[in-house]
mmCIF file of C-alpha atoms and ligand atoms in Angstrom:
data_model
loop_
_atom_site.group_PDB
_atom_site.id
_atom_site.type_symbol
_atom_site.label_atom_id
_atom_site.label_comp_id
_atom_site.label_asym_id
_atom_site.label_seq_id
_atom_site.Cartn_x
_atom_site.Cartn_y
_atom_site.Cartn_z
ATOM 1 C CA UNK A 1 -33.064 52.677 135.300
ATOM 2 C CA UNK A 2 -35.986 50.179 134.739
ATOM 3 C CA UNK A 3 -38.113 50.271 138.177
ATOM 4 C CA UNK A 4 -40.582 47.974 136.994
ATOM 5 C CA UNK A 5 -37.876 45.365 136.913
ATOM 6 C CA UNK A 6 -38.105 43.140 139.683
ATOM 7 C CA UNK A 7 -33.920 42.658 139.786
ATOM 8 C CA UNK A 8 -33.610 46.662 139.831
ATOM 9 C CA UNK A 9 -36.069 46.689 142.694
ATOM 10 C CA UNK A 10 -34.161 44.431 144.311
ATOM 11 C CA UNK A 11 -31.035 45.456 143.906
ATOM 12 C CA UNK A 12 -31.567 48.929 144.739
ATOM 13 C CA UNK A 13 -33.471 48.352 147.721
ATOM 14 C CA UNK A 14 -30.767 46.224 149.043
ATOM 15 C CA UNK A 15 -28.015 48.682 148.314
ATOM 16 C CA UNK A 16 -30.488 51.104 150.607
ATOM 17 C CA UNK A 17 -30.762 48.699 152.963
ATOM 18 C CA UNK A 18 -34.524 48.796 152.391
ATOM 19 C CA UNK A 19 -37.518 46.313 152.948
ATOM 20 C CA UNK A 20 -40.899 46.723 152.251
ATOM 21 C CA UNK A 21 -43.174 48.665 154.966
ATOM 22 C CA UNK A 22 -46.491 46.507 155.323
ATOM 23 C CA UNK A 23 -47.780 49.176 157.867
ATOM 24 C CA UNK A 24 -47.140 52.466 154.861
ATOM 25 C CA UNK A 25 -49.081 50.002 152.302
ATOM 26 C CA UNK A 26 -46.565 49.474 150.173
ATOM 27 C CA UNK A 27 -46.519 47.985 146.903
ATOM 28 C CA UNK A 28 -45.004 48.822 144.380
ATOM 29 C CA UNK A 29 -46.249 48.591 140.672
ATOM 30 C CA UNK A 30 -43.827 46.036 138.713
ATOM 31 C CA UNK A 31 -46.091 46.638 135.409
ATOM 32 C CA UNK A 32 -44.355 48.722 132.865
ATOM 33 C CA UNK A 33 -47.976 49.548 131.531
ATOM 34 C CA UNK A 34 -49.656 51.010 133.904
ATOM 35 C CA UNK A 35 -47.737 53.944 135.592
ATOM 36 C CA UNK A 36 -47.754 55.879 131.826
ATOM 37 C CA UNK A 37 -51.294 54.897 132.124
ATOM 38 C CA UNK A 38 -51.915 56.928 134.933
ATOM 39 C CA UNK A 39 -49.783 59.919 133.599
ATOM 40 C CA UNK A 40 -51.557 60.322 130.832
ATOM 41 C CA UNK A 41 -55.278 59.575 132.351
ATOM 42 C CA UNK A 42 -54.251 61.706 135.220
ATOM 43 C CA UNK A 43 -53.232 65.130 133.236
ATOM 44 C CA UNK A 44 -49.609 64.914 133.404
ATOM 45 C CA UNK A 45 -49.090 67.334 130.519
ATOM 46 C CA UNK A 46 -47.307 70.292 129.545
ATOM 47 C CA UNK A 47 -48.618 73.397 131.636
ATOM 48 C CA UNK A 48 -49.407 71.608 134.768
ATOM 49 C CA UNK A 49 -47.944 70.638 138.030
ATOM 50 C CA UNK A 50 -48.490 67.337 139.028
ATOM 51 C CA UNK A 51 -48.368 66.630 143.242
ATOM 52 C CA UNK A 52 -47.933 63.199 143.981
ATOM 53 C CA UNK A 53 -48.650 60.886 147.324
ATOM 54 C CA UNK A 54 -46.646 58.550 148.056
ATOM 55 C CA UNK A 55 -43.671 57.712 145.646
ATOM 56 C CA UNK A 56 -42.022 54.162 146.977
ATOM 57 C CA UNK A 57 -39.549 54.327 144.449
ATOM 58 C CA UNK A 58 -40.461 56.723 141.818
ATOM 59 C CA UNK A 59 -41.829 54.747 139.280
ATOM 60 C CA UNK A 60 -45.031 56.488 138.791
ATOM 61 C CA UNK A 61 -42.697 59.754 139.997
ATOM 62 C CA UNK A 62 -40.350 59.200 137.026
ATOM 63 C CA UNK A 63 -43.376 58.783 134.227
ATOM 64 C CA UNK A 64 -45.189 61.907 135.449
ATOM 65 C CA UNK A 65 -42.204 63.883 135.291
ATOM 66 C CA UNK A 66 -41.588 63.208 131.814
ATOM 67 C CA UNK A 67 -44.878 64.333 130.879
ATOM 68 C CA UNK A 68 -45.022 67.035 132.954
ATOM 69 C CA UNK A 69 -43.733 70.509 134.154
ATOM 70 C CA UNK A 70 -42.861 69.406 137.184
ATOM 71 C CA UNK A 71 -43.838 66.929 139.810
ATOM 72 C CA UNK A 72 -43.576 67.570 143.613
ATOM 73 C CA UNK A 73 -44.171 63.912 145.665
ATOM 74 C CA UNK A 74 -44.986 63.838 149.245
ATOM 75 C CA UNK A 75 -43.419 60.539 150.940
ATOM 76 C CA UNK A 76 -43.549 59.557 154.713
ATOM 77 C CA UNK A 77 -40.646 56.992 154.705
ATOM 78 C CA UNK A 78 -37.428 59.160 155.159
ATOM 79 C CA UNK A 79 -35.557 55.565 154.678
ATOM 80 C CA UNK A 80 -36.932 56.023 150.836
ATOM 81 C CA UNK A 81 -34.965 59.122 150.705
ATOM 82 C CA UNK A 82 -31.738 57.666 149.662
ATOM 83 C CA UNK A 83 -33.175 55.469 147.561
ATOM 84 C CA UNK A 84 -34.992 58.022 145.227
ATOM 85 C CA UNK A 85 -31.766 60.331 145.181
ATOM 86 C CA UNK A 86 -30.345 57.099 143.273
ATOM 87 C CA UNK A 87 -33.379 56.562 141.067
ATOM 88 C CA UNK A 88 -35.106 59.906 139.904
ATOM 89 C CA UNK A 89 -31.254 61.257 139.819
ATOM 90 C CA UNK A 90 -31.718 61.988 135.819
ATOM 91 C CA UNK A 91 -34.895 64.590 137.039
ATOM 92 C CA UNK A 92 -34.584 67.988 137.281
ATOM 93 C CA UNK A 93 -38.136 69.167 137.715
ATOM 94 C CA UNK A 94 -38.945 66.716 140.557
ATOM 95 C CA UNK A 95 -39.177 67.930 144.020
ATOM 96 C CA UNK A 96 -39.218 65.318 146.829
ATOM 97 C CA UNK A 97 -41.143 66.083 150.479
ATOM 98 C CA UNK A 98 -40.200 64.157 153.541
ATOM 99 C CA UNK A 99 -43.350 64.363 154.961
ATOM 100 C CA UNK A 100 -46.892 62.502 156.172
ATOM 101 C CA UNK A 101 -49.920 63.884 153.577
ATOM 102 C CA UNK A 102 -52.177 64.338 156.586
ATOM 103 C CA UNK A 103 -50.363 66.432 158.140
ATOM 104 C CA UNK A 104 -48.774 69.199 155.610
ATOM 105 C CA UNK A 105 -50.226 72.030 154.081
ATOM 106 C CA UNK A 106 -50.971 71.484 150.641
ATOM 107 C CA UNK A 107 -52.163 75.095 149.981
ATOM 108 C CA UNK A 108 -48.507 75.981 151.326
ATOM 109 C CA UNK A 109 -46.614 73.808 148.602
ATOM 110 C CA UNK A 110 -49.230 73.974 146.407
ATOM 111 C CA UNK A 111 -48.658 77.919 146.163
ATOM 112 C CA UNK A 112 -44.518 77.521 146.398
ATOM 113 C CA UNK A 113 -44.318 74.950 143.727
ATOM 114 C CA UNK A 114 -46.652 75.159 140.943
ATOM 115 C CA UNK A 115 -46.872 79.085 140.144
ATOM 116 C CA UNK A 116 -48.247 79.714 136.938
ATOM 117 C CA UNK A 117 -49.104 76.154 136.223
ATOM 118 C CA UNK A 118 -52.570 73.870 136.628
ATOM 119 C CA UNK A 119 -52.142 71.661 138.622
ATOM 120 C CA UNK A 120 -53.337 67.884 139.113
ATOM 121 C CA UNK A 121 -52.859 65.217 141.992
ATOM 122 C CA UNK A 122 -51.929 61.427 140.840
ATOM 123 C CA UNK A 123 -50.708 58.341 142.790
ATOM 124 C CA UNK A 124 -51.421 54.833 143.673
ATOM 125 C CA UNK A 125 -52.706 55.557 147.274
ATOM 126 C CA UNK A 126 -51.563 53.370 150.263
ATOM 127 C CA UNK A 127 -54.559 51.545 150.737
ATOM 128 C CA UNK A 128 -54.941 52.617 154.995
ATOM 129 C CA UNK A 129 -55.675 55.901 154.011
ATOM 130 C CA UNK A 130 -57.288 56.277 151.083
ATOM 131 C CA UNK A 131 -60.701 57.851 151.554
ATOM 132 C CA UNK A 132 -59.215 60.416 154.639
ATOM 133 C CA UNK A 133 -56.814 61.154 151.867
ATOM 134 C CA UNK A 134 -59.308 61.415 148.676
ATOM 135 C CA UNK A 135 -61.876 63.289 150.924
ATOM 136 C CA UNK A 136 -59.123 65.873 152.756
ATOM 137 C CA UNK A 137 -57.759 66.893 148.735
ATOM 138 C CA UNK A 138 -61.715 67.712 148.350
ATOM 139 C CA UNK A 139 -62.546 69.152 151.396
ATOM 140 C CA UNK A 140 -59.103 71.548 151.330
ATOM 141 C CA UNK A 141 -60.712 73.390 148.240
ATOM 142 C CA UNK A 142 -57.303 72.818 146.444
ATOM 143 C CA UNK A 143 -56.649 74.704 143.405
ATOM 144 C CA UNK A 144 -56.884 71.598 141.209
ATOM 145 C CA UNK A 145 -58.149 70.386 138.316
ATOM 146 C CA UNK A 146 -58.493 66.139 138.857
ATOM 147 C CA UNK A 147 -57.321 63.451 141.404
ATOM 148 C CA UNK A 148 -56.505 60.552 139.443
ATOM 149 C CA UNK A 149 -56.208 57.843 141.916
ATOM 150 C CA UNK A 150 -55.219 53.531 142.403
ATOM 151 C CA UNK A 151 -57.366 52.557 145.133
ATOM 152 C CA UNK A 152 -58.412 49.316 146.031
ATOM 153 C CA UNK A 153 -60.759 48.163 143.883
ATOM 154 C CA UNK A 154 -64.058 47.698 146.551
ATOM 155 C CA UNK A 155 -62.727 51.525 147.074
ATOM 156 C CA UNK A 156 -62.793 52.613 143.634
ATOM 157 C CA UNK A 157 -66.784 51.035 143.010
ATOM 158 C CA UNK A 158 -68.055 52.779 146.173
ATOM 159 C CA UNK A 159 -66.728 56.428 145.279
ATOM 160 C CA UNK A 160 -67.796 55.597 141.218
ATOM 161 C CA UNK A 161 -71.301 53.644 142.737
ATOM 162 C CA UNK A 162 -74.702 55.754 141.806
ATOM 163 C CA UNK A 163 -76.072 57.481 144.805
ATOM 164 C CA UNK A 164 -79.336 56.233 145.558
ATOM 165 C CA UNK A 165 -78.188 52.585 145.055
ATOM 166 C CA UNK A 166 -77.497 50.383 147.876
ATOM 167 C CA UNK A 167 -73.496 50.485 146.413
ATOM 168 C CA UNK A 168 -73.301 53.924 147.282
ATOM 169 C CA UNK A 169 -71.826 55.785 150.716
ATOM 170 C CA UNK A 170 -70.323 58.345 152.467
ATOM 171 C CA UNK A 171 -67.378 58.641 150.482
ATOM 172 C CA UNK A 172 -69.662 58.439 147.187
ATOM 173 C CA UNK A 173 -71.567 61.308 148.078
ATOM 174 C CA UNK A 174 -68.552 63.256 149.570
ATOM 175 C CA UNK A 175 -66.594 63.071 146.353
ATOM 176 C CA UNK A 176 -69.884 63.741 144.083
ATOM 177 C CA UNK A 177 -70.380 66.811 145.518
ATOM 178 C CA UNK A 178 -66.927 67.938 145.021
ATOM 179 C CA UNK A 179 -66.478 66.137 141.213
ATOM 180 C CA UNK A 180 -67.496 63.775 139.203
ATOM 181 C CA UNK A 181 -65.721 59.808 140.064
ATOM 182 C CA UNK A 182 -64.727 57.783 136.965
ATOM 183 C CA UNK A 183 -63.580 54.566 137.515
ATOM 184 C CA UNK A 184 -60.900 54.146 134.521
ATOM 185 C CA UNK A 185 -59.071 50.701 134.533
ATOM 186 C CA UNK A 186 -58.635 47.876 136.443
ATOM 187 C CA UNK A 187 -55.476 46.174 138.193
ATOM 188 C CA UNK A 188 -54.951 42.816 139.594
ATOM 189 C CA UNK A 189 -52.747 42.031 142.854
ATOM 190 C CA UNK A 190 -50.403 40.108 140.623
ATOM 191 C CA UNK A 191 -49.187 44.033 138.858
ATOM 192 C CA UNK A 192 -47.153 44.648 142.358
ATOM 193 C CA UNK A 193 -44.196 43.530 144.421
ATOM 194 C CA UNK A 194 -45.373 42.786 147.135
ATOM 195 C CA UNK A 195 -48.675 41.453 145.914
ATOM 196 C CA UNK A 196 -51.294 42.905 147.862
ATOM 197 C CA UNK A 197 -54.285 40.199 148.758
ATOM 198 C CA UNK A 198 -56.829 42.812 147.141
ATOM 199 C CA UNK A 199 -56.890 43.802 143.315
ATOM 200 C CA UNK A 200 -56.794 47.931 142.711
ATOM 201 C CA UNK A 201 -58.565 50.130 140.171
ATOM 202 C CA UNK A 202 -57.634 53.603 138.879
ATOM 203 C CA UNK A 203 -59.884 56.340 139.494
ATOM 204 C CA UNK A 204 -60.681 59.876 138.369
ATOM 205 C CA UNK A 205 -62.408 62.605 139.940
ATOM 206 C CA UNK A 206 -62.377 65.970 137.573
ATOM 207 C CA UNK A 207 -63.129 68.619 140.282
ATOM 208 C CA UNK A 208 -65.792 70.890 140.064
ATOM 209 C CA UNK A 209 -64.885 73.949 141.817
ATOM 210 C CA UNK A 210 -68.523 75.579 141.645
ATOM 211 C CA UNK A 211 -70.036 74.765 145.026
ATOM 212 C CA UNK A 212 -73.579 74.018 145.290
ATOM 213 C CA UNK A 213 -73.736 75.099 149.181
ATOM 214 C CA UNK A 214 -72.353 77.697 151.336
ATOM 215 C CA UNK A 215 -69.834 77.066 153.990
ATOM 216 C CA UNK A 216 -72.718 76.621 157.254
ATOM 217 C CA UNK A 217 -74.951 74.399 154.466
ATOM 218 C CA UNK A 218 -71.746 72.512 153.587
ATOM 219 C CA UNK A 219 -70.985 71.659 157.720
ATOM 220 C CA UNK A 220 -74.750 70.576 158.325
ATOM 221 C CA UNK A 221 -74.960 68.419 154.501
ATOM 222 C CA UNK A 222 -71.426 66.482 155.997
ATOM 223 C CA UNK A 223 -72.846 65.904 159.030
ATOM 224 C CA UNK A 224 -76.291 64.531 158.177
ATOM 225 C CA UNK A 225 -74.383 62.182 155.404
ATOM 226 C CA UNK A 226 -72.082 60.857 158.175
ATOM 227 C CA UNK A 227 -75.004 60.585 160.614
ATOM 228 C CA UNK A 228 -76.963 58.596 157.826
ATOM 229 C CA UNK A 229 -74.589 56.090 156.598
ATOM 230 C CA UNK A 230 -73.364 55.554 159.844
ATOM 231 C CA UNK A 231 -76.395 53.900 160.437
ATOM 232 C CA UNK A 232 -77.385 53.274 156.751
ATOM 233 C CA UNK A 233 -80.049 50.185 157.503
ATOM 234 C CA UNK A 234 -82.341 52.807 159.585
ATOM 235 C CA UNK A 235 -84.602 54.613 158.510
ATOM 236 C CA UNK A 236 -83.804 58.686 158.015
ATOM 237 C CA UNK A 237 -85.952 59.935 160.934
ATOM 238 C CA UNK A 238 -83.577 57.360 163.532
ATOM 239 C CA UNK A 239 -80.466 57.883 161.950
ATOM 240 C CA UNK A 240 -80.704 61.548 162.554
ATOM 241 C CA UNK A 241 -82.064 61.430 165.461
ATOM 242 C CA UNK A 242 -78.168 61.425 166.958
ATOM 243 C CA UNK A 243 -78.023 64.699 165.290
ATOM 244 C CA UNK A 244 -81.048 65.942 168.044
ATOM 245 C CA UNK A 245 -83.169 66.485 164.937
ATOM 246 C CA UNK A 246 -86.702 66.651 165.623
ATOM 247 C CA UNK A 247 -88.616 63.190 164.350
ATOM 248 C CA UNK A 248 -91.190 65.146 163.061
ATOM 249 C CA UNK A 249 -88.886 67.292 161.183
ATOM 250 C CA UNK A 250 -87.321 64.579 159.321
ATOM 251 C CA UNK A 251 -91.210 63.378 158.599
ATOM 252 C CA UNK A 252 -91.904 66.444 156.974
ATOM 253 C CA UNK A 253 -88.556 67.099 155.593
ATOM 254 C CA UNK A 254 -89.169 63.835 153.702
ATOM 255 C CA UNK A 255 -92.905 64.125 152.860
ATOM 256 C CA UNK A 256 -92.290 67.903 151.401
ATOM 257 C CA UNK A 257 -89.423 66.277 149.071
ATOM 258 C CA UNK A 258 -91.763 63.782 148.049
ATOM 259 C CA UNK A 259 -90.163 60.958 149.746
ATOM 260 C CA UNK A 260 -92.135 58.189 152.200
ATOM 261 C CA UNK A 261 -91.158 58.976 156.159
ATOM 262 C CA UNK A 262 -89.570 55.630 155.818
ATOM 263 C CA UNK A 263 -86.926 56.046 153.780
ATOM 264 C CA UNK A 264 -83.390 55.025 154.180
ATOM 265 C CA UNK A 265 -80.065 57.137 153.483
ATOM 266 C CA UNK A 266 -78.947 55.041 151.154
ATOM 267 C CA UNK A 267 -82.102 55.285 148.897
ATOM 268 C CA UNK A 268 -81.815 59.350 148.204
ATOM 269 C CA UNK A 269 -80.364 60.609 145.136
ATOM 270 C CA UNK A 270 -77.922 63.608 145.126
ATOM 271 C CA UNK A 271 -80.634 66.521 144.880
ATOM 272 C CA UNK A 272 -82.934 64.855 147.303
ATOM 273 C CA UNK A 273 -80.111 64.768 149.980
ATOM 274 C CA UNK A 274 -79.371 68.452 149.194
ATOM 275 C CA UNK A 275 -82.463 69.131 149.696
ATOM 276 C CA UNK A 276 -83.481 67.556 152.671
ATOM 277 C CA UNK A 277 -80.280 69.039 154.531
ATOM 278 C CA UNK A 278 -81.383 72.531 153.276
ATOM 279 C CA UNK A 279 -85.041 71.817 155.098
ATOM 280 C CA UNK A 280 -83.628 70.235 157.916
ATOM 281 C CA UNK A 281 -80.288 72.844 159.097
ATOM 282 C CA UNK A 282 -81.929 75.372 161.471
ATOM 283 C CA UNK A 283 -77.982 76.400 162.476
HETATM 284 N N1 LIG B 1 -46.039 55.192 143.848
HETATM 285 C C1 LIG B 1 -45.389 53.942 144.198
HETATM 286 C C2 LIG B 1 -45.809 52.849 143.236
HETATM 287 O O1 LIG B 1 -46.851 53.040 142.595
HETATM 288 O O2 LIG B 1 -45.146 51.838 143.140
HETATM 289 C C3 LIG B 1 -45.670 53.517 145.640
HETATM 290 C C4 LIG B 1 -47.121 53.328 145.999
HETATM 291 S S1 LIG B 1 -47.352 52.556 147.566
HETATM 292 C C5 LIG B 1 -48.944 51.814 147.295
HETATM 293 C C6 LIG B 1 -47.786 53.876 148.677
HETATM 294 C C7 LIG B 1 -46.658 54.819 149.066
HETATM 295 O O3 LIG B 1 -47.208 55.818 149.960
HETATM 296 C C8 LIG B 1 -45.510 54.196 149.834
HETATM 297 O O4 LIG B 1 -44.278 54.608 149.276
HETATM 298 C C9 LIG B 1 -45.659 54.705 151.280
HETATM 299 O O5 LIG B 1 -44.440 54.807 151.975
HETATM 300 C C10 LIG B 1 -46.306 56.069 151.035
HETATM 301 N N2 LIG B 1 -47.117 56.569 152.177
HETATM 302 C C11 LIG B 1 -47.823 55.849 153.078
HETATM 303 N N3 LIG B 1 -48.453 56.650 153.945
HETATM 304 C C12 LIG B 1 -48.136 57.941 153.591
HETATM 305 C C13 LIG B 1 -48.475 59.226 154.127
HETATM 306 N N4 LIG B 1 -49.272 59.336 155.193
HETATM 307 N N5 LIG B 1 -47.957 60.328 153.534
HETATM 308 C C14 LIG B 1 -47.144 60.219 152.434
HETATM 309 N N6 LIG B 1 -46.783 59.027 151.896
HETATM 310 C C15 LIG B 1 -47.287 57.891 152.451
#
């Protein structure tokens, strides 16, 4: 079955009796192109496992699973259900999970469906959740080797933006200290049915599973970043001020790392941010 073919869409979701959820973001990719694309970017491969978000109607599904071991896709629509039964029926190594991302446990099916294979995350992520998605993969400490992501494209040049640029946030920093972010290709609204009215970009973030803090350093870093670029135009010593961090700590914090006691969140490079968290956690 061709499902980039706008007719087979069609026709299959109206057999189902299904229309498109605007709420679930989804669009679907009508570009034969890209979903093998992704596959093969996103280490669909002999030897691994590939666990997939969100499947609307398997066409991304259907191209990791010929590249693949196997491919186990998490989708929240149960009225999907039928529909995938009908177009992933040729499959035998996909699994399907009825189920909202945020709320299963992916060390669970992780550990029930992948043994003895690596295992990689791909999809084109509903655009409502895509950084609480990209940053609870990375903050799970998943056993896996690369998220290769389509995220809107704004998305996609934040998490791959240099920290220390005014481009940069939260979610940059959060997924740098995880990986490394690669933006790979773009993709314009036109590639999906519906179109969206933003244009997407595929992502990859190779995981680096060698953490540079412990577990009480890791809590106070997340919570001075959040703190920060929450209120990214202040200066340091405000912004943290919400944390009840001593103004005069943040002073010298800053001065010791050879930084002015004027400087913003958003002007600190990866080690300098390290660094001042280290100085400034007394928990
Ligand atoms: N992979 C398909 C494609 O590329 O055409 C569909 C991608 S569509 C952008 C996003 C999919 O994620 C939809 O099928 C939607 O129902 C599903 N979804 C939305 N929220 C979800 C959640 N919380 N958990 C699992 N799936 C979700």
């Amino acid at each position: 079955m061709n499902l980039t073919s706008i007719s087979t869409i069609k026709d299959v979701m109206s057999r189902n009796g299904f229309n498109f959820s605007k709420s679930l973001g989804q669009n679907f990719i009508i570009n034969p192109d890209i979903c093998p694309k992704i596959a093969e970017y996103g280490n669909a491969q002999k030897g691994f496992g590939i666990l997939e978000i969100g499947t609307g109607i398997g066409v991304l599904t259907k191209e990791l699973a010929l590249r693949a071991d196997k491919v186990t896709a998490i989708e929240i629509d149960k009225r999907l259900m039928p529909v995938l039964s009908e177009t992933l029926a040729e499959f035998d190594n996909i699994k399907i999970i009825n189920e909202d991302v945020m709320k299963c446990s992916l060390h669970d099916i992780i550990n029930e469906e992948f043994k003895g294979l690596k295992v990689a995350v791909c999809a084109n992520l509903p655009y409502y959740i895509t950084s609480p998605v990209i940053m609870m993969l990375l903050e799970n400490n998943l056993p896996i080797k690369s998220i290769t992501v389509m995220v809107q494209k704004e998305a996609a040049d934040r998490i791959c933006a240099e920290i220390g640029t005014r481009n940069a946030g939260a979610i940059t920093v959060g997924v740098n200290y995880y990986g490394n972010a690669e933006k790979l290709f773009g993709v314009s609204r036109g590639n999906f049915m519906p179109s969206p009215n933003v244009d997407s970009a595929v992502i990859r973030i190779n995981i680096n599973h060698d953490r540079r803090l412990d577990e009480n350093q890791e809590k106070f870093f997340f919570k001075m970043i959040k703190a920060g670029f929450s209120q990214r135009r202040k200066t340091l010593v405000n912004s943290l001020s919400q944390l009840g961090i001593d103004k005069q700590e943040v002073y010298s914090g800053l001065r010791n790392i050879g930084l002015s006691e004027n400087s913003r969140i958003e002007q600190l490079n990866m080690e300098q941010l390290m660094d001042l968290s280290l100085r400034l956690n007394k928990s």
